[in-house]
Amino acid sequence: MKRVYFDNSATSRTDQAVIDAMLPFMKEHYGNPSSLHGFGREAKKAMDASRASVAKLINADPMEIVFTSGGTESDNLALKGFVFANKNKGKHIIISSIEHHAVLHTCEYLQKNGFEITYLPVDSDGIVHPETLEKAIRPDTILVSIMHANNEIGTIEPIGELAKIASSRSIAFHTDAVQTVGHVSIDVKSEGVSMLSMSAHKFYGPKGVGALYVRKGIRLEPLLHGGGHERGMRSSTENVPGIVGIGKASEIAMDEMKTEAEKLTRLRNMMIDGVLKKIPRSNLNGHRTKRLPNNANFRFDFIEGEGLVLRMDMRGFALSTGSACSTKSLEPSHVLIALGLKPEQAHGSLRISMGKDNLEEEVNQFIDALPEEVAKLREMSPYNEANPMVANEPWCSSEDHDHHETEVR
Ligand SMILES: Cc1ncc(COP(=O)(O)O)c(C=O)c1O
């Protein structure tokens, strides 16, 4: 059976050119970049080149890039590092209610340590409205963190507008751009962000390496103390092969991003139109157009998303119910709940995230296979409206049916 990978937001296949670039830094050029000898100098030179490539991808200065172990660490360093260094100015932080757990759980930790957090609501498409930010700002607000694109529903946030509001009040603005870097073009200068997180494995680079853009003049308290690597912001011998990998992935993204986004937008639209047309009582989660080129997230009435993921897996399709990190939990996704969905609707959701290897024929095969599996699950579902046990449940009312009617938004 041919397998189709539609889970690129969880992680992507490492590009062969990235692997080829990394291998010599494990085999021959294995020096420590801090060493003075030739081995060390080779490693340092490669790391500098990679820093320049990563910086170019987001229009930053190479000195504004701090290499980390991935998106989670970048988010932790941005949030904890910033507020610990600036706590004399205030203790209030603003984030959105749909942030990744790397931001949400970091803020929960900060709250336990004396900081106050405001969670901005989103509309039913997952957009953070600038006026809600304006209203939430207090005299003691020191940091705003709003993700660039949501990893579950793909909605892209107006970070330029949001960052402008923050900077007009001299408040730092961080964005978790883990799902967008390498996929949509980002210019940290024109967006006006103070800090930006990225992760290599989301854009065809290796796992375990990422970066944090820290605008010149922003002060961070390091989380890791030691030899003073990364200009004192992140001690530990650098992951040179990984850093070479993120550099190569950045170079490839600069060449391919535009054509890839055009192709994926076309496939995504085919996917959305096909699924909504073929499956009754299906809906799209997230904004119809302000969304990642590769993301389609649906909800199906009377369905349990995990069951659907497993059935589609048996047919060769790798999909996800939400973010990879929340699949271990029985709680409905906080993102879908923030959109205003009921827990049973959130549980009936499915995320498809395509990548540059995906083909039009795979989208068509998926659209052909899905209705049968949805129908089988609905037959078995205790939530099916045909089941007299649940026909009188409030969420099964005709009013609700209007809301769930198949529509392309
Ligand atoms: C939006 C977002 N932020 C942060 C992360 C964490 O990145 P990493 O897996 O590199 O730690 C992810 C990964 O799923 C993500 O999607």
Short mmCIF file of C-alpha atoms and ligand atoms in Angstrom, two decimals:
data_model
loop_
_atom_site.label_atom_id
_atom_site.label_comp_id
_atom_site.label_asym_id
_atom_site.label_seq_id
_atom_site.Cartn_x
_atom_site.Cartn_y
_atom_site.Cartn_z
CA MET A 1 0.00 0.00 0.00
CA LYS A 2 1.34 3.42 -0.95
CA ARG A 3 1.48 5.70 2.08
CA VAL A 4 0.55 9.37 1.87
CA TYR A 5 2.00 11.78 4.42
CA PHE A 6 -0.42 14.59 5.28
CA ASP A 7 1.06 15.51 8.68
CA ASN A 8 3.68 18.09 7.74
CA SER A 9 2.70 20.47 10.53
CA ALA A 10 3.74 17.81 13.06
CA THR A 11 7.05 17.40 11.26
CA SER A 12 8.39 17.30 7.72
CA ARG A 13 10.74 14.94 5.85
CA THR A 14 14.33 16.19 6.04
CA ASP A 15 15.36 17.34 2.58
CA GLN A 16 18.09 15.16 1.03
CA ALA A 17 20.21 18.26 0.33
CA VAL A 18 19.97 19.14 4.04
CA ILE A 19 21.16 15.65 5.04
CA ASP A 20 24.02 15.88 2.52
CA ALA A 21 25.07 19.25 3.97
CA MET A 22 24.96 17.94 7.55
CA LEU A 23 26.80 14.63 7.18
CA PRO A 24 30.35 16.03 6.78
CA PHE A 25 29.88 17.81 10.11
CA MET A 26 29.48 14.45 11.83
CA LYS A 27 32.12 12.57 9.82
CA GLU A 28 35.03 14.86 8.96
CA HIS A 29 34.43 18.37 10.33
CA TYR A 30 33.48 17.32 13.82
CA GLY A 31 35.39 20.03 15.67
CA ASN A 32 34.04 22.15 18.49
CA PRO A 33 33.40 25.67 17.15
CA SER A 34 35.00 27.13 20.27
CA SER A 35 38.33 25.36 19.59
CA LEU A 36 41.17 27.38 18.12
CA HIS A 37 42.54 24.66 15.80
CA GLY A 38 41.54 23.92 12.21
CA PHE A 39 38.75 21.48 13.15
CA GLY A 40 37.18 24.14 15.36
CA ARG A 41 37.59 26.87 12.75
CA GLU A 42 35.82 24.73 10.09
CA ALA A 43 32.87 24.22 12.40
CA LYS A 44 32.75 27.91 13.35
CA LYS A 45 32.84 28.99 9.70
CA ALA A 46 29.94 26.66 8.84
CA MET A 47 27.95 27.94 11.80
CA ASP A 48 28.52 31.56 10.77
CA ALA A 49 27.35 30.78 7.23
CA SER A 50 24.24 29.09 8.61
CA ARG A 51 23.49 32.05 10.87
CA ALA A 52 23.67 34.32 7.83
CA SER A 53 21.26 32.08 5.86
CA VAL A 54 18.73 31.88 8.70
CA ALA A 55 18.94 35.66 9.18
CA LYS A 56 18.43 36.27 5.45
CA LEU A 57 15.30 34.13 5.40
CA ILE A 58 13.56 36.54 7.83
CA ASN A 59 15.49 39.72 6.94
CA ALA A 60 17.38 39.88 10.23
CA ASP A 61 21.00 40.62 11.02
CA PRO A 62 23.08 37.44 11.65
CA MET A 63 23.97 38.77 15.11
CA GLU A 64 20.26 38.76 15.98
CA ILE A 65 19.99 34.95 15.61
CA VAL A 66 20.37 32.67 18.65
CA PHE A 67 20.49 28.95 17.84
CA THR A 68 18.39 26.75 20.12
CA SER A 69 17.17 23.15 20.27
CA GLY A 70 13.86 23.96 18.55
CA GLY A 71 10.59 25.86 18.77
CA THR A 72 9.89 24.96 22.40
CA GLU A 73 13.22 26.26 23.61
CA SER A 74 12.96 29.40 21.48
CA ASP A 75 9.54 30.17 22.99
CA ASN A 76 10.83 29.50 26.52
CA LEU A 77 13.88 31.70 26.00
CA ALA A 78 11.82 34.51 24.50
CA LEU A 79 9.22 34.56 27.26
CA LYS A 80 11.14 33.64 30.40
CA GLY A 81 14.34 35.27 29.20
CA PHE A 82 12.58 38.55 28.45
CA VAL A 83 10.39 38.83 31.53
CA PHE A 84 13.17 37.79 33.92
CA ALA A 85 15.44 40.46 32.44
CA ASN A 86 12.73 43.15 32.45
CA LYS A 87 10.67 42.39 35.56
CA ASN A 88 11.57 45.73 37.11
CA LYS A 89 9.43 47.39 34.39
CA GLY A 90 6.25 45.38 35.02
CA LYS A 91 4.83 41.90 35.48
CA HIS A 92 1.99 41.72 32.95
CA ILE A 93 2.14 39.53 29.82
CA ILE A 94 -0.47 39.25 27.04
CA ILE A 95 -0.82 36.16 24.85
CA SER A 96 -3.61 34.70 22.73
CA SER A 97 -5.80 31.87 23.94
CA ILE A 98 -4.75 29.67 20.99
CA GLU A 99 -0.98 29.65 21.52
CA HIS A 100 1.02 26.43 21.31
CA HIS A 101 1.66 24.72 24.64
CA ALA A 102 5.29 25.87 24.45
CA VAL A 103 3.93 29.38 25.09
CA LEU A 104 0.84 28.51 27.15
CA HIS A 105 2.61 26.26 29.64
CA THR A 106 5.54 28.66 29.90
CA CYS A 107 3.05 31.37 30.87
CA GLU A 108 1.41 29.07 33.43
CA TYR A 109 4.86 28.62 34.95
CA LEU A 110 5.46 32.38 34.90
CA GLN A 111 2.10 32.96 36.57
CA LYS A 112 3.16 30.68 39.42
CA ASN A 113 6.26 32.85 39.69
CA GLY A 114 4.50 36.16 40.17
CA PHE A 115 3.67 37.30 36.63
CA GLU A 116 0.12 38.07 35.46
CA ILE A 117 -1.17 36.75 32.16
CA THR A 118 -4.04 38.00 29.99
CA TYR A 119 -5.33 35.56 27.36
CA LEU A 120 -6.80 37.36 24.35
CA PRO A 121 -9.90 35.79 22.82
CA VAL A 122 -10.11 34.93 19.12
CA ASP A 123 -13.09 35.09 16.74
CA SER A 124 -14.72 31.96 15.28
CA ASP A 125 -12.00 31.81 12.59
CA GLY A 126 -9.22 32.04 15.15
CA ILE A 127 -8.21 35.65 14.45
CA VAL A 128 -6.91 37.89 17.25
CA HIS A 129 -8.47 41.31 16.74
CA PRO A 130 -6.15 44.29 17.30
CA GLU A 131 -8.74 46.15 19.38
CA THR A 132 -8.74 43.33 21.95
CA LEU A 133 -5.00 43.85 22.34
CA GLU A 134 -5.43 47.63 22.69
CA LYS A 135 -7.95 47.06 25.49
CA ALA A 136 -5.83 44.48 27.34
CA ILE A 137 -2.70 46.63 27.59
CA ARG A 138 -1.95 47.91 31.09
CA PRO A 139 0.69 50.31 32.39
CA ASP A 140 2.64 47.29 33.68
CA THR A 141 2.46 45.23 30.43
CA ILE A 142 5.98 44.31 29.34
CA LEU A 143 5.47 41.60 26.71
CA VAL A 144 2.93 40.50 24.09
CA SER A 145 3.27 37.09 22.44
CA ILE A 146 0.95 36.15 19.55
CA MET A 147 1.70 33.26 17.20
CA HIS A 148 2.12 33.94 13.50
CA ALA A 149 0.02 30.97 12.36
CA ASN A 150 -1.83 28.45 14.44
CA ASN A 151 -0.50 24.90 14.19
CA GLU A 152 -3.95 23.27 14.35
CA ILE A 153 -6.31 25.42 12.32
CA GLY A 154 -3.70 27.21 10.16
CA THR A 155 -5.15 30.70 10.70
CA ILE A 156 -2.56 33.45 10.09
CA GLU A 157 -2.64 36.31 12.58
CA PRO A 158 -2.17 40.02 11.73
CA ILE A 159 1.16 40.16 13.57
CA GLY A 160 2.30 43.37 11.86
CA GLU A 161 -0.73 45.27 13.17
CA LEU A 162 -0.47 43.68 16.61
CA ALA A 163 3.27 44.38 16.88
CA LYS A 164 2.65 48.01 15.93
CA ILE A 165 0.21 48.45 18.81
CA ALA A 166 2.74 46.92 21.22
CA SER A 167 5.67 49.00 19.97
CA SER A 168 3.65 52.23 20.10
CA ARG A 169 3.49 51.62 23.88
CA SER A 170 7.15 50.50 24.11
CA ILE A 171 6.07 46.90 24.80
CA ALA A 172 8.11 44.01 23.35
CA PHE A 173 6.36 41.71 20.86
CA HIS A 174 7.25 38.04 20.39
CA THR A 175 5.77 35.78 17.73
CA ASP A 176 5.89 31.99 17.56
CA ALA A 177 6.45 31.59 13.83
CA VAL A 178 7.26 27.88 13.98
CA GLN A 179 4.55 27.04 11.45
CA THR A 180 5.30 29.87 9.03
CA VAL A 181 9.08 30.25 8.74
CA GLY A 182 10.18 28.64 5.48
CA HIS A 183 6.60 28.47 4.18
CA VAL A 184 5.42 32.05 3.93
CA SER A 185 7.64 35.06 3.55
CA ILE A 186 8.49 36.90 6.77
CA ASP A 187 10.31 40.17 7.23
CA VAL A 188 10.99 40.84 10.91
CA LYS A 189 11.79 44.48 10.18
CA SER A 190 8.63 45.36 8.30
CA GLU A 191 6.47 43.31 10.70
CA GLY A 192 8.14 45.16 13.57
CA VAL A 193 8.54 42.14 15.88
CA SER A 194 11.05 42.11 18.75
CA MET A 195 11.50 38.33 18.92
CA LEU A 196 10.53 35.41 16.66
CA SER A 197 10.72 31.64 17.22
CA MET A 198 11.40 29.06 14.50
CA SER A 199 12.10 25.34 14.27
CA ALA A 200 14.00 23.52 11.50
CA HIS A 201 11.97 20.30 11.40
CA LYS A 202 8.84 22.16 10.31
CA PHE A 203 10.48 23.27 7.06
CA TYR A 204 12.40 20.21 5.85
CA GLY A 205 15.32 20.61 8.25
CA PRO A 206 16.40 18.25 11.05
CA LYS A 207 14.68 17.81 14.41
CA GLY A 208 16.24 19.26 17.55
CA VAL A 209 17.42 22.60 16.18
CA GLY A 210 15.74 25.97 15.97
CA ALA A 211 16.46 29.64 16.38
CA LEU A 212 15.23 32.72 18.17
CA TYR A 213 15.45 36.08 16.47
CA VAL A 214 16.23 38.70 19.12
CA ARG A 215 16.18 42.27 17.85
CA LYS A 216 19.25 44.32 18.69
CA GLY A 217 18.76 46.08 22.01
CA ILE A 218 16.39 43.45 23.51
CA ARG A 219 17.73 42.14 26.80
CA LEU A 220 17.25 38.46 27.74
CA GLU A 221 18.19 36.57 30.89
CA PRO A 222 19.76 33.28 29.72
CA LEU A 223 18.05 30.03 30.71
CA LEU A 224 21.19 27.92 30.35
CA HIS A 225 24.32 29.08 32.18
CA GLY A 226 27.73 27.78 31.27
CA GLY A 227 30.41 28.58 28.74
CA GLY A 228 28.68 31.69 27.37
CA HIS A 229 27.88 30.39 23.88
CA GLU A 230 25.53 32.30 21.56
CA ARG A 231 26.74 35.63 22.97
CA GLY A 232 25.90 34.46 26.47
CA MET A 233 22.25 33.83 25.67
CA ARG A 234 22.45 30.03 25.37
CA SER A 235 25.40 28.14 26.79
CA SER A 236 26.22 24.60 25.56
CA THR A 237 28.44 23.34 22.76
CA GLU A 238 26.56 24.13 19.56
CA ASN A 239 24.75 21.42 17.60
CA VAL A 240 26.87 22.05 14.52
CA PRO A 241 25.31 19.42 12.18
CA GLY A 242 21.83 20.64 13.17
CA ILE A 243 22.82 24.28 12.71
CA VAL A 244 24.26 23.49 9.27
CA GLY A 245 20.93 21.72 8.58
CA ILE A 246 18.75 24.70 9.52
CA GLY A 247 20.99 26.93 7.40
CA LYS A 248 20.63 24.68 4.37
CA ALA A 249 16.86 24.36 4.92
CA SER A 250 16.68 28.18 5.01
CA GLU A 251 18.57 28.48 1.72
CA ILE A 252 16.28 25.95 0.07
CA ALA A 253 13.21 27.73 1.46
CA MET A 254 14.38 31.03 -0.03
CA ASP A 255 14.55 29.37 -3.47
CA GLU A 256 11.43 27.23 -3.27
CA MET A 257 9.03 28.92 -0.84
CA LYS A 258 7.09 30.95 -3.37
CA THR A 259 6.41 28.10 -5.83
CA GLU A 260 5.75 25.66 -3.01
CA ALA A 261 3.19 28.01 -1.43
CA GLU A 262 1.42 28.44 -4.78
CA LYS A 263 1.26 24.69 -5.32
CA LEU A 264 0.13 23.95 -1.77
CA THR A 265 -2.52 26.67 -1.82
CA ARG A 266 -4.00 25.04 -4.94
CA LEU A 267 -3.94 21.56 -3.36
CA ARG A 268 -5.34 22.91 -0.08
CA ASN A 269 -8.24 24.59 -1.88
CA MET A 270 -8.96 21.38 -3.82
CA MET A 271 -8.95 19.52 -0.54
CA ILE A 272 -11.27 21.98 1.22
CA ASP A 273 -13.74 22.23 -1.65
CA GLY A 274 -13.71 18.46 -2.28
CA VAL A 275 -14.23 17.41 1.34
CA LEU A 276 -16.94 19.99 2.12
CA LYS A 277 -18.78 19.07 -1.09
CA LYS A 278 -18.62 15.32 -0.61
CA ILE A 279 -19.27 15.02 3.10
CA PRO A 280 -22.55 16.24 4.54
CA ARG A 281 -22.38 18.06 7.87
CA SER A 282 -18.72 18.88 7.51
CA ASN A 283 -17.18 22.27 8.28
CA LEU A 284 -13.84 23.96 7.91
CA ASN A 285 -12.05 25.07 11.09
CA GLY A 286 -10.00 28.26 10.75
CA HIS A 287 -10.15 31.14 8.31
CA ARG A 288 -10.97 30.24 4.71
CA THR A 289 -8.20 32.30 3.11
CA LYS A 290 -6.02 33.78 5.88
CA ARG A 291 -4.52 30.37 6.55
CA LEU A 292 -1.32 28.41 5.99
CA PRO A 293 -0.99 27.26 2.37
CA ASN A 294 -0.71 23.64 3.50
CA ASN A 295 -3.41 23.38 6.17
CA ALA A 296 -6.97 22.08 6.02
CA ASN A 297 -8.77 21.36 9.30
CA PHE A 298 -12.28 19.94 9.23
CA ARG A 299 -14.90 18.94 11.73
CA PHE A 300 -17.49 16.30 11.06
CA ASP A 301 -20.67 15.93 13.10
CA PHE A 302 -21.14 12.63 14.96
CA ILE A 303 -17.52 11.62 14.50
CA GLU A 304 -14.68 11.02 16.88
CA GLY A 305 -11.55 12.39 15.19
CA GLU A 306 -9.17 9.78 16.57
CA GLY A 307 -11.23 6.95 15.14
CA LEU A 308 -11.08 8.63 11.75
CA VAL A 309 -7.31 9.13 11.97
CA LEU A 310 -6.86 5.41 12.72
CA ARG A 311 -9.18 4.29 9.91
CA MET A 312 -7.49 6.59 7.41
CA ASP A 313 -4.11 5.35 8.62
CA MET A 314 -5.19 1.82 7.67
CA ARG A 315 -5.86 3.20 4.19
CA GLY A 316 -2.37 4.70 4.07
CA PHE A 317 -3.05 8.34 4.98
CA ALA A 318 -1.08 9.94 7.84
CA LEU A 319 -3.23 12.66 9.44
CA SER A 320 -3.73 14.28 12.80
CA THR A 321 -6.66 15.19 15.04
CA GLY A 322 -5.00 18.32 16.37
CA SER A 323 -1.46 19.21 17.20
CA ALA A 324 0.99 16.33 17.70
CA CYS A 325 1.47 17.45 21.29
CA SER A 326 -2.19 17.25 22.28
CA THR A 327 -2.81 13.75 20.93
CA LYS A 328 -1.73 12.27 24.26
CA SER A 329 -4.49 14.11 26.07
CA LEU A 330 -8.20 13.32 26.20
CA GLU A 331 -9.02 17.00 26.64
CA PRO A 332 -10.56 18.65 23.58
CA SER A 333 -8.15 21.00 21.84
CA HIS A 334 -7.95 24.39 23.57
CA VAL A 335 -7.70 25.98 20.13
CA LEU A 336 -11.00 24.55 18.88
CA ILE A 337 -12.72 25.40 22.15
CA ALA A 338 -11.42 28.99 21.85
CA LEU A 339 -13.17 29.21 18.45
CA GLY A 340 -16.44 28.61 20.30
CA LEU A 341 -16.85 24.93 19.41
CA LYS A 342 -18.46 22.47 21.78
CA PRO A 343 -16.24 19.67 23.10
CA GLU A 344 -17.97 17.04 20.91
CA GLN A 345 -17.40 19.21 17.83
CA ALA A 346 -13.75 19.70 18.78
CA HIS A 347 -13.38 15.93 19.17
CA GLY A 348 -14.71 15.45 15.63
CA SER A 349 -11.90 17.41 13.99
CA LEU A 350 -9.21 16.33 11.58
CA ARG A 351 -6.06 18.18 10.46
CA ILE A 352 -4.50 17.65 7.05
CA SER A 353 -1.15 19.38 6.57
CA MET A 354 0.48 18.95 3.20
CA GLY A 355 4.10 19.31 2.15
CA LYS A 356 6.14 19.84 -0.97
CA ASP A 357 6.20 16.12 -1.81
CA ASN A 358 2.40 15.82 -1.98
CA LEU A 359 0.70 15.42 -5.34
CA GLU A 360 -2.68 16.35 -6.75
CA GLU A 361 -3.52 12.66 -7.24
CA GLU A 362 -2.98 12.06 -3.51
CA VAL A 363 -5.49 14.79 -2.70
CA ASN A 364 -7.97 13.17 -5.07
CA GLN A 365 -7.37 9.72 -3.55
CA PHE A 366 -7.98 11.19 -0.12
CA ILE A 367 -11.20 12.91 -1.16
CA ASP A 368 -12.38 9.60 -2.63
CA ALA A 369 -11.50 7.53 0.44
CA LEU A 370 -12.70 9.85 3.23
CA PRO A 371 -16.51 9.81 2.72
CA GLU A 372 -16.65 6.02 3.10
CA GLU A 373 -14.76 6.09 6.40
CA VAL A 374 -16.82 9.00 7.74
CA ALA A 375 -20.02 7.15 6.80
CA LYS A 376 -18.84 3.93 8.54
CA LEU A 377 -17.97 5.81 11.72
CA ARG A 378 -21.25 7.68 11.68
CA GLU A 379 -23.15 4.39 11.42
CA MET A 380 -21.44 3.22 14.60
CA SER A 381 -21.58 6.56 16.39
CA PRO A 382 -23.60 6.89 19.58
CA TYR A 383 -23.84 10.59 18.69
CA ASN A 384 -25.56 10.01 15.38
CA GLU A 385 -28.85 11.93 15.27
CA ALA A 386 -30.55 8.77 13.98
CA ASN A 387 -29.83 7.27 17.38
CA PRO A 388 -32.91 7.97 19.57
CA MET A 389 -30.71 8.08 22.69
CA VAL A 390 -29.19 11.37 21.59
CA ALA A 391 -31.75 12.91 19.23
CA ASN A 392 -32.92 15.24 21.97
CA GLU A 393 -29.48 16.46 22.99
CA PRO A 394 -29.31 20.28 22.73
CA TRP A 395 -26.40 20.19 20.28
CA CYS A 396 -28.49 17.99 17.99
CA SER A 397 -31.22 20.63 17.48
CA SER A 398 -32.29 21.93 14.09
CA GLU A 399 -30.88 25.35 15.02
CA ASP A 400 -27.55 23.69 15.35
CA HIS A 401 -27.94 21.97 12.00
CA ASP A 402 -27.97 25.35 10.24
CA HIS A 403 -24.66 26.08 11.88
CA HIS A 404 -23.19 22.79 10.73
CA GLU A 405 -24.50 22.94 7.18
CA THR A 406 -21.80 22.20 4.66
CA GLU A 407 -20.48 25.50 3.40
CA VAL A 408 -17.34 26.93 1.94
CA ARG A 409 -16.27 29.98 3.89
C1 LIG B 1 3.35 26.69 16.76
C2 LIG B 1 4.37 25.79 17.36
N1 LIG B 1 5.19 26.27 18.32
C3 LIG B 1 6.14 25.52 18.90
C4 LIG B 1 6.30 24.21 18.54
C5 LIG B 1 7.38 23.40 19.20
O1 LIG B 1 8.43 23.21 18.29
P1 LIG B 1 9.54 22.07 18.55
O2 LIG B 1 8.88 20.77 18.22
O3 LIG B 1 10.63 22.39 17.58
O4 LIG B 1 9.97 22.19 19.95
C6 LIG B 1 5.46 23.64 17.57
C7 LIG B 1 5.56 22.22 17.21
O5 LIG B 1 4.58 21.53 17.02
C8 LIG B 1 4.49 24.46 16.95
O6 LIG B 1 3.68 23.99 16.02
#
